[in-house]
XYZ file of C-alpha atoms in Angstrom:
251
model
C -16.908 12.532 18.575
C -13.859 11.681 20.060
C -9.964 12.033 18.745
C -9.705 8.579 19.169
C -12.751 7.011 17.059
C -12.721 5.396 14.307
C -15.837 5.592 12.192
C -14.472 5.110 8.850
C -12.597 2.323 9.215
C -9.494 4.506 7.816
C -5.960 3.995 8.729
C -3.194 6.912 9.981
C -1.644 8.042 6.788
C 1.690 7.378 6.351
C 4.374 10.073 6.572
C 5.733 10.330 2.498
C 3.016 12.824 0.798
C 0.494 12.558 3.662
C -1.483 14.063 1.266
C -1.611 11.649 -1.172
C -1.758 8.592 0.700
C -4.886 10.006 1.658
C -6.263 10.373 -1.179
C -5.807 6.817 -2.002
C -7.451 5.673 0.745
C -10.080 8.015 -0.355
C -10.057 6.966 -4.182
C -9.989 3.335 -3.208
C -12.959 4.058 -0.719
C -15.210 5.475 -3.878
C -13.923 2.624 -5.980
C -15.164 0.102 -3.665
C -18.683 1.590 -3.385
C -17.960 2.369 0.094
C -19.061 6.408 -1.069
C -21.508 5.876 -4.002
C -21.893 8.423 -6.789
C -24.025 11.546 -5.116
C -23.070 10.764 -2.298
C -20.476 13.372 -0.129
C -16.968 12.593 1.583
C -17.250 13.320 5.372
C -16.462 16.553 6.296
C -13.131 17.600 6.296
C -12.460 17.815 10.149
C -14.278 14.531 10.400
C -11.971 13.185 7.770
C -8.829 15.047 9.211
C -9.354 13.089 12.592
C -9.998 9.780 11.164
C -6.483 9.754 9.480
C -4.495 12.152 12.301
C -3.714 15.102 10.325
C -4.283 18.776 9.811
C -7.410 19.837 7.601
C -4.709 21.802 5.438
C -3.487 17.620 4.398
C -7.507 16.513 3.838
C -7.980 19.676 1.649
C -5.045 19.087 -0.331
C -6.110 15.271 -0.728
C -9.802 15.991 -1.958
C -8.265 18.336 -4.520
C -6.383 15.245 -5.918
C -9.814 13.805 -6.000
C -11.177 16.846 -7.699
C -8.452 16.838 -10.445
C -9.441 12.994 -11.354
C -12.904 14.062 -11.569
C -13.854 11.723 -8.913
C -15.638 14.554 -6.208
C -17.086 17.621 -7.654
C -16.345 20.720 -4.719
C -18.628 23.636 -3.961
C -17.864 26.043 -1.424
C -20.111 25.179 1.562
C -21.891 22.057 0.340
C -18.625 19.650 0.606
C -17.113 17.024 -1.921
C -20.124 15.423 -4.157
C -18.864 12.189 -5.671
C -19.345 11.807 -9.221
C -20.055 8.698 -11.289
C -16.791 6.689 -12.457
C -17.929 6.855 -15.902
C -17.601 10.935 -15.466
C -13.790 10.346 -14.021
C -10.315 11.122 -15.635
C -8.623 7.946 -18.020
C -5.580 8.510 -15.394
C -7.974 6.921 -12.989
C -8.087 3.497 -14.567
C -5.557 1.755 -13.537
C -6.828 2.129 -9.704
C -9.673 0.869 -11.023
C -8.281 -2.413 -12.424
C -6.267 -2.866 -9.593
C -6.176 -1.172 -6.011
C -5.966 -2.266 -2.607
C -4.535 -5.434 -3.486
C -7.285 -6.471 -5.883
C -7.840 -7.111 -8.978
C -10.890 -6.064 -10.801
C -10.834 -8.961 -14.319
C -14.232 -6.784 -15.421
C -12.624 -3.726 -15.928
C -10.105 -5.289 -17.018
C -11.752 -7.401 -20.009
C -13.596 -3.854 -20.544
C -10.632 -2.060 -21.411
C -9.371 -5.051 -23.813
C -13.036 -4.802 -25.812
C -11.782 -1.319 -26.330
C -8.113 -1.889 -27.035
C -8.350 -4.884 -29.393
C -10.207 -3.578 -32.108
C -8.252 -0.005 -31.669
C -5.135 -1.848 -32.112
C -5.754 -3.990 -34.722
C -6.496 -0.877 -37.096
C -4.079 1.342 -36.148
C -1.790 -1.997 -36.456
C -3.001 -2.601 -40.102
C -2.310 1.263 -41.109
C 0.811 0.838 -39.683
C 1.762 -1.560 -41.961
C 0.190 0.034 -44.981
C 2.878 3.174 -44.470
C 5.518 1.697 -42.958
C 9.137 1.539 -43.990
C 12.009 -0.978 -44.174
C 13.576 0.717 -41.378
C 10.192 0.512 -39.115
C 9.997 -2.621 -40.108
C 13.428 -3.747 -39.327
C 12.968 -2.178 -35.538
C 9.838 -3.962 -35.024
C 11.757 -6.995 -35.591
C 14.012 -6.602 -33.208
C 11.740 -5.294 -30.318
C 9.760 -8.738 -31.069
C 12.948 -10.399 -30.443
C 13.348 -8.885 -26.942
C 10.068 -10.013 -26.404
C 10.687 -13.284 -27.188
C 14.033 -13.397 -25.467
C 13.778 -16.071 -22.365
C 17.166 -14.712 -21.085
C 15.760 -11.052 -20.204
C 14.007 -10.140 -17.114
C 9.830 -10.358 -17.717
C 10.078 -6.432 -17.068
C 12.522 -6.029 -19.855
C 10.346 -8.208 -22.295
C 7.231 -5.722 -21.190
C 9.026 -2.689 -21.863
C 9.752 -4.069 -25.464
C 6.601 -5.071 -25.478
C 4.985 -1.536 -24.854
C 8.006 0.267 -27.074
C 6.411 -1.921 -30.438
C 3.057 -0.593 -29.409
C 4.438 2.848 -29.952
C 6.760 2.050 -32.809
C 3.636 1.137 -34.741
C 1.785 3.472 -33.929
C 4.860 5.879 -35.148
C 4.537 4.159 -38.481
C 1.384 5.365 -39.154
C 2.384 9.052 -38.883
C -0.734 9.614 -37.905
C -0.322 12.352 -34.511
C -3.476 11.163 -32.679
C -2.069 7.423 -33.043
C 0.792 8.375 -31.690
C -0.790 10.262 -28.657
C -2.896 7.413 -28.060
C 0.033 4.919 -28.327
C 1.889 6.748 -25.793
C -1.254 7.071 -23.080
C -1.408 3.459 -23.490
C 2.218 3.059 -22.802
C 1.927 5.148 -19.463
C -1.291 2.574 -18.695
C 0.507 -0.027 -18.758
C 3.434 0.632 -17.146
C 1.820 2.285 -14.284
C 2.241 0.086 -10.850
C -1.183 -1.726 -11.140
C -1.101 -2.799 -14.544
C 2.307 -4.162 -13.644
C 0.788 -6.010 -10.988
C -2.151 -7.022 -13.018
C 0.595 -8.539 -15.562
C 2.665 -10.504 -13.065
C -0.395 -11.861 -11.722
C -1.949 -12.995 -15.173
C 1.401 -14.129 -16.083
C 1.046 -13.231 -20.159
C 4.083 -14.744 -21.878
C 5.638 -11.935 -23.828
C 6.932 -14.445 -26.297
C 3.811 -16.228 -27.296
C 2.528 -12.512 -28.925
C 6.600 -11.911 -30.173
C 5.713 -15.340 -32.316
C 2.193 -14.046 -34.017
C 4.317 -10.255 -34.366
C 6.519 -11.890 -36.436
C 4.140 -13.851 -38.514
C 2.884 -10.602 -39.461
C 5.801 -9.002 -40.631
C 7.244 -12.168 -42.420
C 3.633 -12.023 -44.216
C 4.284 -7.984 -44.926
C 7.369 -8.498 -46.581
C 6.464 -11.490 -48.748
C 3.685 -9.098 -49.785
C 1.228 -11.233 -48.216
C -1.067 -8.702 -46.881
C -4.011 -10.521 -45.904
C -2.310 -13.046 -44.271
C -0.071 -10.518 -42.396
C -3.432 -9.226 -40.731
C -4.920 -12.575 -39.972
C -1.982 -12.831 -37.888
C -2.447 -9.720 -36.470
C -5.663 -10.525 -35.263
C -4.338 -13.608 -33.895
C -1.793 -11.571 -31.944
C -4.403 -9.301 -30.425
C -6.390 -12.436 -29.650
C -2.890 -14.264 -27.826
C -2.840 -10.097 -26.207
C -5.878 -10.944 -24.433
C -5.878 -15.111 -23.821
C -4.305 -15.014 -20.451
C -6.809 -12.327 -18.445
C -9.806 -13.986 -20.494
C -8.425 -17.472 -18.821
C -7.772 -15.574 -15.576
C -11.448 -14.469 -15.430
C -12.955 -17.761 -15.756
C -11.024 -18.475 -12.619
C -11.158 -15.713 -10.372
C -14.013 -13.699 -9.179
C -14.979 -10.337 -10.775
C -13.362 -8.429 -7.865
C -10.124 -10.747 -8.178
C -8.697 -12.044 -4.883
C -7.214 -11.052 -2.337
């Protein structure tokens, strides 16, 4: 082989954290089935003259892969790659969107999880909440309703009442959970994935409130219908996008 060939259709990393720039190229790689589950990378000098570097920069990269559970490492036999299912939560959002793609089955996957997760941990919420709780739920809905503010500022209130009711149910593991979330969707390709679905922030704020104006006229049941109905609006746009788009996304 020469220095010059080009047999994995990689390109030169890019001069930030060479290391980790190749291990996205990598991770996307797996992701697109281009390495399938027992499978192994190349080897490392291979590898380390596909993307004109040192070995030291393709070692460090498959140990990113190895901390997302992505490659499994034994001295001598090379990087195994695993099955996704077997992979770190920290890699989904590569897998809902990377290398300009969006994947809407993932996607809808993770919302079959989320909406019924939600809606309980939403309805305990309310069962323990306070005035105060209330009160600030109120007003994040409002920023998320506000047409004035920037879409990113209406998604960060958007993500803070996710946590804020999660907080009311003083329940720690909630509140873990609440917080991964948060980090999931603020991550760079679930931002994408947003701006490209184009959810409107307000049409969720409008159902939020419902609920609350239910809770405090003691109108429990109601309150939760229109919780449900809120999860439901949570999920409209990327079921609507998936009718469109291919289960890959475009381009």
């Amino acid at each position: 082989m020469t220095s010059g060939a080009k047999i994995f259709d990689f390109r030169p990393a890019v001069r930030r954290r060479v290391h980790e720039d190749i291990a996205d190229q990598l991770r996307d790689a797996i992701l697109d089935g281009r390495f399938a589950a027992g499978s192994k990378l190349p080897p490392e000098r291979e590898l380390a003259i596909e993307f004109k570097v040192n070995r030291t920069s393709i070692r460090d990269a498959i140990k990113v892969l190895e901390g997302l559970n992505l490659v499994r490492v034994r001295q001598g036999d090379g990087a195994t790659v695993q099955p996704l299912v077997d992979a770190s939560f920290d890699l989904l959002p590569a897998m809902i969107f990377h290398g300009g793609r969006l994947d809407v089955r993932v996607l809808l996957e993770l919302l079959e999880v989320t909406r019924p997760l939600l809606f309980e941990m939403a309805k305990l919420g309310l069962e323990r909440s306070t005035k105060a709780q209330i009160d600030g739920l109120s007003a994040l809905s409002g920023q998320m309703a506000d047409e004035h503010l920037k879409d990113e500022e209406r998604a960060v209130a958007g993500r803070e009442l996710l946590v804020a009711i999660a907080d009311m149910t003083g329940n720690r593991v909630w509140r873990m959970l609440a917080r991964r979330l948060r980090a999931l969707l603020a991550s760079d390709p679930l931002q994408e994935t947003r701006r490209r679905v184009r959810n409107d922030p307000g049409r969720l704020a409008a159902f939020v409130n419902d609920s609350i104006r239910h809770h405090k006229a003691g109108r429990q049941e109601k309150a939760l219908a229109a919780l449900r109905r809120a999860l439901e609006v949570l999920g409209q746009g990327f079921d609507d996008y998936a009718q469109i788009r291919p289960s890959k996304g475009e381009q």
